[in-house]
Coordinates of C-alpha atoms in Angstrom, one line a residue:
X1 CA 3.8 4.9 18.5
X2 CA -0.2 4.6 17.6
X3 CA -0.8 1.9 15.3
X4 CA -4.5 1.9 14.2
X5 CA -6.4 -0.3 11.8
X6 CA -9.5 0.9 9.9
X7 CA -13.2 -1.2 10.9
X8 CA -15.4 -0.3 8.4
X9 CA -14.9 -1.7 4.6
X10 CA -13.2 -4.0 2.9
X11 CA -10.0 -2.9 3.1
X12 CA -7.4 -2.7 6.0
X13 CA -4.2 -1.0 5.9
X14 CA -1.7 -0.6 8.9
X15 CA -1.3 2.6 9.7
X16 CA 1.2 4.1 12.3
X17 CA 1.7 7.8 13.8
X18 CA 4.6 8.6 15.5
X19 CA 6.3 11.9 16.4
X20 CA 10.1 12.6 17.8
X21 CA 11.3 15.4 18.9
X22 CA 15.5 16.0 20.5
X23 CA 13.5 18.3 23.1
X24 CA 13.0 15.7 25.6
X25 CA 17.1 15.7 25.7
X26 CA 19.8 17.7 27.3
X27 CA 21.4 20.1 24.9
X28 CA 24.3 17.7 24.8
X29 CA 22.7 14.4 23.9
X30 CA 20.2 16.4 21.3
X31 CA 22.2 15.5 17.8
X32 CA 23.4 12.7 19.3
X33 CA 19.8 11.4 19.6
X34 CA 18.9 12.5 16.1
X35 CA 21.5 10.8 14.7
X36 CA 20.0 7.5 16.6
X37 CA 16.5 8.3 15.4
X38 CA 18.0 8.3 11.5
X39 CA 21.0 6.6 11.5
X40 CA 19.4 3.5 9.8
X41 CA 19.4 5.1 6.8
X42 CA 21.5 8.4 7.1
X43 CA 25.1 8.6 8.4
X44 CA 25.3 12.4 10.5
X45 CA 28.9 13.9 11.5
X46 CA 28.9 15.2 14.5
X47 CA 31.6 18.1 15.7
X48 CA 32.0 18.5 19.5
X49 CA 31.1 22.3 18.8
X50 CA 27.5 21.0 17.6
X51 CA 26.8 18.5 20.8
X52 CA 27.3 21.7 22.8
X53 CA 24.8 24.2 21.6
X54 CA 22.1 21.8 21.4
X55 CA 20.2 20.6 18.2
X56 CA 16.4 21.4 18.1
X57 CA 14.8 18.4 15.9
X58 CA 11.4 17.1 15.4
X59 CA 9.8 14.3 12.6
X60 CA 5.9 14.2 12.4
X61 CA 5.3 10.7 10.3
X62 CA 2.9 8.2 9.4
X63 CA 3.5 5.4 7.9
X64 CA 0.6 3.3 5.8
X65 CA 1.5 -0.1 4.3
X66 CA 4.3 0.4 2.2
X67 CA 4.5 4.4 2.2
X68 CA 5.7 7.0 4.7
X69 CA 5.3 10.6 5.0
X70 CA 7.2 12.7 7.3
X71 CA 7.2 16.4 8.1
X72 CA 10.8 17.4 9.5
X73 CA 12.0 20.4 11.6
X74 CA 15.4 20.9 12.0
X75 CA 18.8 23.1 12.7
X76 CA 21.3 23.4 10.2
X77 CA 23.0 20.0 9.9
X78 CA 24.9 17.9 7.4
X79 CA 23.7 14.5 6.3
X80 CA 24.8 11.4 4.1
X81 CA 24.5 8.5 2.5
X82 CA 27.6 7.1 1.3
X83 CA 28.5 4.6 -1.0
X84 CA 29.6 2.2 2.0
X85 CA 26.7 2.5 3.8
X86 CA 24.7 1.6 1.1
X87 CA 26.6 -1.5 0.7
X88 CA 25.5 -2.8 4.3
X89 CA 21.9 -2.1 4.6
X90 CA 18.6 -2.9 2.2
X91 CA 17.0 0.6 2.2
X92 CA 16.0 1.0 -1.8
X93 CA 12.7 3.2 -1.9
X94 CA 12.5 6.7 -3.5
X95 CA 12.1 9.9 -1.4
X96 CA 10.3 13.0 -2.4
X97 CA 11.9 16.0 0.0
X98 CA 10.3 18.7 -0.7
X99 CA 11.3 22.5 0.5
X100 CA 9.3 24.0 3.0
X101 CA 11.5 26.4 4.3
X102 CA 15.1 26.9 4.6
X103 CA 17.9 26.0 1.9
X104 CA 19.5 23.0 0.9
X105 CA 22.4 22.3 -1.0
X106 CA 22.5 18.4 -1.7
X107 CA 25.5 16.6 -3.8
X108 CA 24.8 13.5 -5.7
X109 CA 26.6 11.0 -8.3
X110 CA 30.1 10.1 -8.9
X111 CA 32.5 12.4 -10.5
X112 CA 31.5 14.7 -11.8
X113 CA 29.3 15.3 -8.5
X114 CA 26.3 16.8 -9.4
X115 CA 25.0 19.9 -7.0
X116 CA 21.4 20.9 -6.4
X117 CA 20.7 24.3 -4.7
X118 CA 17.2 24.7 -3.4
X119 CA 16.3 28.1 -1.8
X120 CA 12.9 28.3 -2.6
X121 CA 10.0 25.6 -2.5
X122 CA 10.3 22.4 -4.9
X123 CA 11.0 18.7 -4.8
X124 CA 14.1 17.0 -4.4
X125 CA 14.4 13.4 -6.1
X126 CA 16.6 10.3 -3.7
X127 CA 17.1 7.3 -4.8
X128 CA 18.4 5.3 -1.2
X129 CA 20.4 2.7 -3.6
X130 CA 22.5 6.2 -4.7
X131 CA 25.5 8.3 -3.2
X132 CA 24.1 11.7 -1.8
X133 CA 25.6 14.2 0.8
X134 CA 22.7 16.8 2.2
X135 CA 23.7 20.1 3.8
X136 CA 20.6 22.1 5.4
X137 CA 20.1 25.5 7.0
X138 CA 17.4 25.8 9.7
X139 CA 14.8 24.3 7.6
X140 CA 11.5 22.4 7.2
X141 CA 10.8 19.9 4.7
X142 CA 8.6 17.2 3.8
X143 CA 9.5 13.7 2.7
X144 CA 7.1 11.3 0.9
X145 CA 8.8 7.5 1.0
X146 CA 7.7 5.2 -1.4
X147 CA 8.8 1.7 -3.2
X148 CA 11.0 2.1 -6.6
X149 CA 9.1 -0.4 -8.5
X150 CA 5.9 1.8 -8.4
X151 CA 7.3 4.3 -10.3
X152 CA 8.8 2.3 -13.3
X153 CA 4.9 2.6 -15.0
X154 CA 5.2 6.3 -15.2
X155 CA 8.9 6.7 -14.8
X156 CA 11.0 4.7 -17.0
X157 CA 14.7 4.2 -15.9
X158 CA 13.7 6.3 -12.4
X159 CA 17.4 5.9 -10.8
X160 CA 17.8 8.6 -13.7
X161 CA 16.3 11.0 -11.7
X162 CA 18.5 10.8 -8.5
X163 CA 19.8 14.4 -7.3
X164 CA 16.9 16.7 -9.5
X165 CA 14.7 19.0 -8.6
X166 CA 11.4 20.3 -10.1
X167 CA 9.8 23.6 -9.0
X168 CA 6.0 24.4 -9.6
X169 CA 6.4 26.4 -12.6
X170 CA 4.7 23.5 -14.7
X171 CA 0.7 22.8 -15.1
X172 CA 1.2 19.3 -13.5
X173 CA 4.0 20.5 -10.9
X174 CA 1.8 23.2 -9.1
X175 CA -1.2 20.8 -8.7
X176 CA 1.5 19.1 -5.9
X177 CA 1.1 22.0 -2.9
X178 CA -2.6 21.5 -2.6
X179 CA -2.3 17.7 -2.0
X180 CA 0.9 18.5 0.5
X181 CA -0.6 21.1 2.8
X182 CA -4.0 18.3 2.6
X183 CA -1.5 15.7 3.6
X184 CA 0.0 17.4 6.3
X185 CA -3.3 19.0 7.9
X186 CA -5.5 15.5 8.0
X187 CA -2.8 13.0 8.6
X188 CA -4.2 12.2 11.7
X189 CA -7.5 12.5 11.2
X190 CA -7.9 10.5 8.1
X191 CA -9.5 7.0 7.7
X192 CA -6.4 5.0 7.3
X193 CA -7.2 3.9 3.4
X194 CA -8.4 7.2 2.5
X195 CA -4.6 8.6 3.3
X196 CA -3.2 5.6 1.9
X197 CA -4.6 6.4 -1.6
X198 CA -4.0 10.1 -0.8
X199 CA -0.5 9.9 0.2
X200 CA 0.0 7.8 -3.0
X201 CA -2.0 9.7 -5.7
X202 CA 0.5 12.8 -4.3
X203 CA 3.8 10.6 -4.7
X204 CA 2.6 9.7 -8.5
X205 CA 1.9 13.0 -9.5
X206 CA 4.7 14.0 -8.2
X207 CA 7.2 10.9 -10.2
X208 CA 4.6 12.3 -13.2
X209 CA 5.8 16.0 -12.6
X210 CA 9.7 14.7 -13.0
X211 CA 8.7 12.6 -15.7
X212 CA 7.8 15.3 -17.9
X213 CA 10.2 17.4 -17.1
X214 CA 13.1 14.9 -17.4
X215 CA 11.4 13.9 -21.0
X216 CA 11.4 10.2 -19.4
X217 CA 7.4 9.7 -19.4
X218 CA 4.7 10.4 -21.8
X219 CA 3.8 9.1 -25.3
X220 CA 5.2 6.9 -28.0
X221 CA 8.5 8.7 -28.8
X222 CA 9.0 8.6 -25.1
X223 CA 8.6 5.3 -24.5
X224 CA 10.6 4.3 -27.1
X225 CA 13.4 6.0 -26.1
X226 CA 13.2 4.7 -22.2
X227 CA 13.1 1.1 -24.0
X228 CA 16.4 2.1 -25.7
X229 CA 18.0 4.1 -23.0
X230 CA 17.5 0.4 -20.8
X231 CA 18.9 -1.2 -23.4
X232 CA 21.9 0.2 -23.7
X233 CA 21.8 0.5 -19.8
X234 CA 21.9 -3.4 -19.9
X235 CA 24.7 -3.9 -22.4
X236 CA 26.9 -2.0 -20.6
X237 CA 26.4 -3.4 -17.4
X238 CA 26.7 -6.9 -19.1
X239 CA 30.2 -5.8 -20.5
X240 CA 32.0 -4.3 -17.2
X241 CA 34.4 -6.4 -17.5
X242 CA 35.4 -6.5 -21.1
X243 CA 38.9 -4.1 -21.4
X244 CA 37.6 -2.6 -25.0
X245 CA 34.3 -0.8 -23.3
X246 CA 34.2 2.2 -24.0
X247 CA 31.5 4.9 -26.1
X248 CA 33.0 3.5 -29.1
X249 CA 32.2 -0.1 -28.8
X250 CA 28.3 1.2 -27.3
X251 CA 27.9 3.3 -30.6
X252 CA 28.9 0.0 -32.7
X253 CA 27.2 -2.2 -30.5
X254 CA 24.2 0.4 -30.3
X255 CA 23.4 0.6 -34.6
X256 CA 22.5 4.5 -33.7
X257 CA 24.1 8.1 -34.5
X258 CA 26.7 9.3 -32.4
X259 CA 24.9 12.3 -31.8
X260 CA 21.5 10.3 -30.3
X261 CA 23.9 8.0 -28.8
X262 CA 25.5 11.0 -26.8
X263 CA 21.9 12.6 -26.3
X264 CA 20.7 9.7 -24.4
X265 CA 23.3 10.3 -21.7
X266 CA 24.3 13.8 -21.3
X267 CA 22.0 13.5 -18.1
X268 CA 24.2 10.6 -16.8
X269 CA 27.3 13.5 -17.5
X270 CA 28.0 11.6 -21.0
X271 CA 28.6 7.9 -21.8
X272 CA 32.3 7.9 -20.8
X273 CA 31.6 9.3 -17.5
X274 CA 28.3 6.6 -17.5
X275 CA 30.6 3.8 -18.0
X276 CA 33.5 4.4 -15.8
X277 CA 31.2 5.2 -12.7
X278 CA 29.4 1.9 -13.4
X279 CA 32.9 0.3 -13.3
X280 CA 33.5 1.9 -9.9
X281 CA 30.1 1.1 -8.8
X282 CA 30.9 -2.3 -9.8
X283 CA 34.7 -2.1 -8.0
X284 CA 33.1 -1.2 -4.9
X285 CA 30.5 -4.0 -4.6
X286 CA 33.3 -6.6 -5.6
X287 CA 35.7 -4.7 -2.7
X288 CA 32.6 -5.7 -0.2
X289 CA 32.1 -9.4 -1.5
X290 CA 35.9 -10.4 -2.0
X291 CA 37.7 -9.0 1.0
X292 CA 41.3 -11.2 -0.4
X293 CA 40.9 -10.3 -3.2
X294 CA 43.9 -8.1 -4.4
X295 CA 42.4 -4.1 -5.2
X296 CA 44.9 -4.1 -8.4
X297 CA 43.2 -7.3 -9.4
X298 CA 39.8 -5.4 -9.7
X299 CA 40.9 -2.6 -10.4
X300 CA 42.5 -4.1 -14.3
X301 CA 39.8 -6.5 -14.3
X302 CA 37.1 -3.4 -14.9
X303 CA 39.5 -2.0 -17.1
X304 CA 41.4 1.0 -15.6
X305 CA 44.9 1.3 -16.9
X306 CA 46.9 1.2 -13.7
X307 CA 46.5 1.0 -9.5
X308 CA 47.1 4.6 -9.7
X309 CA 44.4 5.5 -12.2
X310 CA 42.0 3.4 -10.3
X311 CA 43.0 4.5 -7.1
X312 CA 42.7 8.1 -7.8
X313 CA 39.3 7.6 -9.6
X314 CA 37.8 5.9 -6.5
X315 CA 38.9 8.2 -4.3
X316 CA 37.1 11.1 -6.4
X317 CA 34.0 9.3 -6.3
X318 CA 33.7 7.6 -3.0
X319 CA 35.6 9.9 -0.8
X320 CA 38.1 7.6 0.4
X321 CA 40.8 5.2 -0.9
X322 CA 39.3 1.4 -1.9
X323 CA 41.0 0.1 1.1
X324 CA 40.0 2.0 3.4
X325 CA 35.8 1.6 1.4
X326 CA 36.5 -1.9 2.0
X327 CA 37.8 -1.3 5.6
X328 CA 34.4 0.0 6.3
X329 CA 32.0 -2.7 4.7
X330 CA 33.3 -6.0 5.7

């Protein structure tokens, strides 16, 4: 790895180029060594079929302060972030992947799961503190890594966006290729400052592009309704525990029409799905933190009806039973 620092102005930024590539391994110890390169982040399940006809994999990145952008070249491979895994490390930025070539199909939220199909070029939206499962063809695709705080300014509520994609069939959207295919031709070359603000002007038009799209940024009305949406965001998290939750108590709680009420979710799947995965979410964090602490105990105290029910729910969601979620994280 080359890390460089810029001489001339006032301003100096680490900067950091490093490239990977499975070539240098045998065709047996290929996925096995990508799944070492990204297996801080990224859990990948490896068949013995797979190990034995090689996997050809490559990442291109640089890395300036607190941004990264990598170019990735891969073989068809599965990759995920689970629930558990999330529990045990601090990984919380954003990720841009954006479609180069290939197809992928990646699953995000709860339950209902939510399912993104990209087959032609656009921009997939990650959020690291969410659920996703990632299934790719031979592909290429970029990834632009950036802090979640930065985008707050011009994306209200940005966990929001987890799991969407944008395509450029927008004004804002199709300004995004020419700053790509700049990032990826002068990485290298670039004073170290310069690519900084580059790299970063690209990831905010790109959290501006979803904005608009999503009807989360822009204007008055806008605002206002992000200010509301965290509002009620906050009162239900605050209320978890209380056994009447539920849309009913939000709406009287809330002082609006049913009909806004149920508007402000339906991206979230509606407010009944909102709250009871914010209960699981909640169930899974307290399986982590109190490991004797009974699972039918948490399980009434968030306000499912019965073991069964909660059981059942969990296991839709997380892709396992609680005990064996809480096997895995403490």
């Amino acid at each position: 790895m080359k890390i460089e620092h810029p001489t001339d102005g006032p301003t100096r930024l680490p900067y950091a180029h490093d490239y990977f590539s499975t070539a240098s391994e045998s065709p047996q110890q290929q996925l096995l060594a990508w799944r070492n390169r990204i297996g801080h982040i990224l859990d990948v399940p490896v068949a013995k079929s797979q190990r034995e006809s090689g996997f050809r994999g490559t990442i291109d990145s640089y890395r300036s302060a607190d941004l990264a952008f990598m170019d990735c070249r891969t073989d068809a491979i599965l990759q995920t972030r689970t629930a558990a895994r999330i529990s045990t490390d601090s990984a919380r930025q954003f990720v841009f992947h954006v479609l180069v070539d290939g197809q992928i199909e990646t699953t995000t939220g709860m339950y209902p799961k939510r399912v993104s199909t990209q087959i032609k070029p656009g921009i997939l939206a990650l959020d690291m503190g969410q659920p996703m499962r990632m299934q790719r063809t031979d592909c290429r695709l970029l990834a632009i890594f950036l802090p979640r705080e930065w985008l707050a300014p011009v994306l209200p509520e940005p966990e929001s966006i987890h799991g969407h994609v944008i395509e450029y069939d927008s004004p804002l959207a199709r300004l995004i290729p020419g700053y790509l295919a700049a990032l990826s031709q002068t990485g290298q070359s670039t004073n170290p400052a310069d690519f900084h603000d580059a790299l970063k002007t690209c990831a905010m038009l790109i959290a501006a592009a979803f904005g608009k799209r999503t009807g989360r940024a822009g204007g008055t009305r806008a605002a206002a309704r992000a200010a509301v949406f965290g509002t009620l965001r906050r009162y239900i998290e605050a209320n978890l525990h209380e056994p009447d939750l539920s849309p009913e108590s939000v709406l009287l709680a809330s002082q609006l029409s049913r009909p806004t009420l149920y508007r402000l979710f339906e991206s979230e799947g509606g407010l009944a799905t909102y709250i009871r995965n914010r209960r699981l979410s909640q169930a899974a964090d307290e399986l982590r933190r109190y490991p004797n602490k009974a699972v039918v105990e948490i399980a009434y105290g968030l306000g499912f009806n019965s073991a069964s029910d909660f059981n059942r729910a969990f296991r839709r969601a997380f892709d396992m039973s609680p005990l064996d979620f809480r096997m895995f994280t403490v």
